[in-house]
Amino acid sequence: MTPADQHPDAPAAQPLRSDAERNRERIIAAARTVFARDGLNASMASVAREAGVGIATMFRRFPTKAELVDAVFIDRMTAYADAVTTALDDPDPWHGFVGYVETACAMQAADYGFADVLTTTFPAAKALEHRRNEAYEGMLELIGRAKATGRLRADFDPSDLVLVHMANAGVVNATGGAAPEAWRRVVALLIQSFETPARGRLPASPEHEALYKAMLRPGPTGAAAPESDG
């Protein structure tokens, strides 16, 4: 129940003034550019400069970087979730699984910020995490179907997809513009290692709680204090 539900006479939330809404959209557009180029380690000050607004305006609209990330990447996370749905619609589960992995990794390669987003969790970014959780539920089904065909190795664990995204993000960030297609070879090597017959036993997968803690790493996504424009 919302406060308005509890108090029918309470005034409705006021929409942003037109100038405030324009500033918000400028900040989001600037953040898309900066994060795609520099990843999530880019500072809030650099986003403000790209948007042509003061740092105080930036923090009035987005008090924390997590809130800005939520606004900037919700469309990409939605596309990521849609890729899982597309994979589930494929009549060949193995083909759908491979297509999903390739699509998700291509999205990382196209946007350094999204490469980071897929390897970091943001508890405060509710819309983003809701879409991520939807995608995860679909991935569990996709993995089960691919295993049932006999093409995906039986010891493949859902956490392995997180490791794929982490590995791909590392390759994308390390090779950059010097070898922009290098990620494709790495992903192909990984996919071939997932297919049966397995060539050998795998070490134990990381505990899911440990992997979640790794994705909670601080730094680029924590609450930020206002930075000086100077």
Coordinates of C-alpha atoms in Angstrom, one line a residue:
M1 CA 0.0 0.0 0.0
T2 CA 1.4 3.4 -0.9
P3 CA 1.2 6.5 1.3
A4 CA -1.4 7.9 -1.1
D5 CA -3.5 4.8 -0.6
Q6 CA -3.3 5.3 3.2
H7 CA -4.2 9.0 2.9
P8 CA -6.6 9.6 0.1
D9 CA -6.4 13.4 0.5
A10 CA -2.6 13.5 0.2
P11 CA -1.4 15.4 -2.9
A12 CA -0.2 13.4 -5.8
A13 CA 3.5 13.4 -6.7
Q14 CA 4.3 16.3 -8.9
P15 CA 5.9 15.7 -12.3
L16 CA 9.3 17.2 -12.9
R17 CA 9.3 20.7 -14.4
S18 CA 10.2 20.7 -18.1
D19 CA 13.7 22.1 -17.5
A20 CA 14.3 19.4 -14.8
E21 CA 13.1 16.7 -17.1
R22 CA 15.3 18.0 -19.9
N23 CA 18.3 17.9 -17.5
R24 CA 17.4 14.3 -16.5
E25 CA 17.3 13.2 -20.1
R26 CA 20.6 15.0 -20.9
I27 CA 22.2 13.2 -18.0
I28 CA 20.9 9.8 -19.1
A29 CA 22.1 10.4 -22.7
A30 CA 25.5 11.6 -21.5
A31 CA 25.9 8.6 -19.1
R32 CA 25.1 6.2 -22.0
T33 CA 27.9 7.7 -24.0
V34 CA 30.4 7.9 -21.1
F35 CA 29.7 4.4 -19.7
A36 CA 29.7 2.8 -23.1
R37 CA 33.2 4.3 -23.7
D38 CA 34.8 4.1 -20.3
G39 CA 32.8 1.5 -18.4
L40 CA 31.2 1.9 -15.0
N41 CA 34.4 3.2 -13.4
A42 CA 33.7 6.5 -15.1
S43 CA 33.0 9.2 -12.5
M44 CA 29.7 11.0 -12.0
A45 CA 31.6 14.3 -12.6
S46 CA 32.6 13.1 -16.1
V47 CA 29.0 12.3 -16.8
A48 CA 28.0 15.8 -15.6
R49 CA 30.6 17.4 -17.9
E50 CA 29.4 15.3 -20.9
A51 CA 25.8 16.4 -20.1
G52 CA 26.8 20.1 -19.7
V53 CA 25.2 20.3 -16.2
G54 CA 26.7 21.1 -12.8
I55 CA 27.5 18.4 -10.4
A56 CA 24.8 19.6 -8.0
T57 CA 22.2 19.2 -10.8
M58 CA 23.6 15.7 -11.4
F59 CA 23.1 14.6 -7.8
R60 CA 19.7 16.2 -7.5
R61 CA 18.5 14.0 -10.4
F62 CA 20.6 10.9 -9.4
P63 CA 21.8 10.9 -5.8
T64 CA 23.8 7.6 -6.4
K65 CA 25.5 6.0 -9.3
A66 CA 23.3 2.9 -8.8
E67 CA 20.2 5.1 -9.6
L68 CA 21.9 6.4 -12.7
V69 CA 22.9 2.9 -13.8
D70 CA 19.3 1.8 -13.3
A71 CA 18.0 4.5 -15.6
V72 CA 20.7 4.1 -18.2
F73 CA 20.8 0.3 -18.6
I74 CA 17.2 -0.8 -18.0
D75 CA 16.6 -0.9 -21.8
R76 CA 19.7 -3.0 -22.4
M77 CA 18.8 -5.4 -19.5
T78 CA 15.4 -5.7 -21.1
A79 CA 17.0 -6.6 -24.4
Y80 CA 19.2 -9.1 -22.5
A81 CA 16.1 -10.7 -21.0
D82 CA 14.4 -10.7 -24.4
A83 CA 17.4 -12.7 -25.7
V84 CA 16.7 -15.4 -23.2
T85 CA 13.0 -15.5 -24.4
T86 CA 14.2 -15.7 -28.0
A87 CA 16.5 -18.6 -27.1
L88 CA 13.6 -20.4 -25.4
D89 CA 11.5 -20.0 -28.5
D90 CA 14.1 -21.8 -30.6
P91 CA 12.9 -25.4 -31.4
D92 CA 16.5 -26.6 -31.0
P93 CA 17.5 -25.9 -27.3
W94 CA 21.2 -26.3 -28.0
H95 CA 21.1 -23.8 -30.8
G96 CA 19.0 -21.5 -28.6
F97 CA 21.6 -21.8 -25.8
V98 CA 24.5 -21.0 -28.1
G99 CA 22.6 -18.1 -29.7
Y100 CA 21.9 -16.7 -26.3
V101 CA 25.5 -16.8 -25.2
E102 CA 26.7 -15.2 -28.4
T103 CA 24.1 -12.5 -28.2
A104 CA 24.8 -11.6 -24.6
C105 CA 28.5 -11.5 -25.2
A106 CA 28.0 -9.3 -28.3
M107 CA 26.0 -6.9 -26.1
Q108 CA 29.0 -6.7 -23.7
A109 CA 31.4 -6.1 -26.6
A110 CA 29.3 -3.3 -27.9
D111 CA 29.2 -1.4 -24.6
Y112 CA 31.9 -1.4 -22.0
G113 CA 29.3 -0.2 -19.4
F114 CA 27.0 -3.1 -20.1
A115 CA 30.0 -5.5 -20.0
D116 CA 30.4 -4.3 -16.4
V117 CA 26.6 -4.4 -15.7
L118 CA 26.4 -8.1 -16.4
T119 CA 29.1 -8.8 -13.9
T120 CA 27.9 -6.5 -11.1
T121 CA 24.7 -6.6 -9.1
F122 CA 22.9 -3.5 -7.9
P123 CA 20.5 -4.1 -5.0
A124 CA 19.3 -0.5 -5.2
A125 CA 18.5 -0.6 -8.9
K126 CA 15.1 -2.3 -8.5
A127 CA 14.0 -2.2 -12.2
L128 CA 17.3 -3.5 -13.5
E129 CA 17.6 -6.3 -11.0
H130 CA 14.0 -7.3 -11.6
R131 CA 14.7 -7.8 -15.3
R132 CA 18.0 -9.6 -14.5
N133 CA 16.1 -12.0 -12.2
E134 CA 13.5 -12.7 -15.0
A135 CA 16.4 -13.5 -17.4
Y136 CA 17.9 -15.8 -14.8
E137 CA 14.7 -17.8 -14.4
G138 CA 14.6 -18.2 -18.2
M139 CA 18.2 -19.2 -18.3
L140 CA 17.6 -22.0 -15.8
E141 CA 14.9 -23.4 -18.1
L142 CA 17.2 -22.9 -21.2
I143 CA 20.1 -24.8 -19.5
G144 CA 17.8 -27.7 -18.5
R145 CA 16.4 -28.0 -22.1
A146 CA 19.9 -27.9 -23.6
K147 CA 21.1 -30.6 -21.2
A148 CA 18.1 -32.8 -22.1
T149 CA 19.1 -32.8 -25.7
G150 CA 22.5 -34.4 -24.7
R151 CA 24.4 -31.5 -26.3
L152 CA 25.2 -29.5 -23.2
R153 CA 27.5 -31.2 -20.7
A154 CA 25.7 -32.5 -17.7
D155 CA 28.0 -30.8 -15.2
F156 CA 27.3 -27.3 -16.6
D157 CA 26.2 -25.0 -13.8
P158 CA 24.2 -21.8 -14.1
S159 CA 27.1 -20.0 -12.4
D160 CA 29.2 -20.9 -15.4
L161 CA 27.2 -18.3 -17.4
V162 CA 28.3 -15.6 -14.8
L163 CA 31.9 -16.7 -15.3
V164 CA 31.4 -16.5 -19.1
H165 CA 30.3 -12.9 -18.7
M166 CA 33.2 -12.1 -16.3
A167 CA 35.7 -13.7 -18.7
N168 CA 34.2 -11.9 -21.7
A169 CA 34.2 -8.5 -19.9
G170 CA 37.8 -9.0 -19.1
V171 CA 38.7 -9.7 -22.8
V172 CA 36.6 -6.8 -24.0
N173 CA 38.2 -4.4 -21.6
A174 CA 41.7 -5.7 -22.2
T175 CA 41.6 -5.8 -26.0
G176 CA 39.5 -2.6 -26.6
G177 CA 39.9 -1.1 -30.0
A178 CA 43.2 -2.8 -30.7
A179 CA 41.6 -6.2 -31.2
P180 CA 37.8 -5.6 -31.1
E181 CA 36.8 -9.0 -32.4
A182 CA 39.0 -11.1 -30.0
W183 CA 36.0 -11.8 -27.8
R184 CA 34.4 -13.9 -30.5
R185 CA 37.3 -16.4 -30.4
V186 CA 37.2 -16.7 -26.7
V187 CA 33.4 -17.2 -26.6
A188 CA 33.7 -19.8 -29.4
L189 CA 36.3 -21.7 -27.3
L190 CA 34.1 -21.6 -24.3
I191 CA 31.0 -22.8 -26.1
Q192 CA 32.9 -25.7 -27.6
S193 CA 34.1 -26.6 -24.1
F194 CA 30.4 -26.8 -23.0
E195 CA 29.4 -29.3 -25.6
T196 CA 29.4 -33.0 -25.1
P197 CA 31.3 -35.3 -25.1
A198 CA 33.1 -33.6 -22.2
R199 CA 36.9 -33.9 -22.4
G200 CA 37.4 -34.2 -18.7
R201 CA 36.1 -33.4 -15.2
L202 CA 35.6 -29.8 -14.1
P203 CA 36.6 -28.3 -10.8
A204 CA 33.7 -27.5 -8.5
S205 CA 31.7 -24.5 -9.5
P206 CA 31.9 -21.5 -7.1
E207 CA 29.3 -21.3 -4.4
H208 CA 26.4 -19.1 -5.6
E209 CA 26.6 -17.0 -2.5
A210 CA 30.3 -16.4 -3.1
L211 CA 29.7 -15.4 -6.7
Y212 CA 26.9 -13.0 -5.6
K213 CA 29.4 -11.4 -3.2
A214 CA 31.9 -11.0 -6.0
M215 CA 29.2 -9.2 -8.1
L216 CA 28.6 -6.9 -5.2
R217 CA 32.1 -5.4 -5.5
P218 CA 32.2 -1.8 -4.4
G219 CA 33.6 1.1 -6.3
P220 CA 31.9 2.0 -9.5
T221 CA 28.3 1.4 -8.3
G222 CA 28.3 2.6 -4.7
A223 CA 26.6 5.8 -3.4
A224 CA 28.9 8.7 -4.3
A225 CA 29.5 12.0 -2.6
P226 CA 29.2 15.0 -4.8
E227 CA 32.5 15.6 -6.6
S228 CA 34.0 19.0 -7.4
D229 CA 33.6 20.4 -10.9
G230 CA 37.1 21.6 -10.7

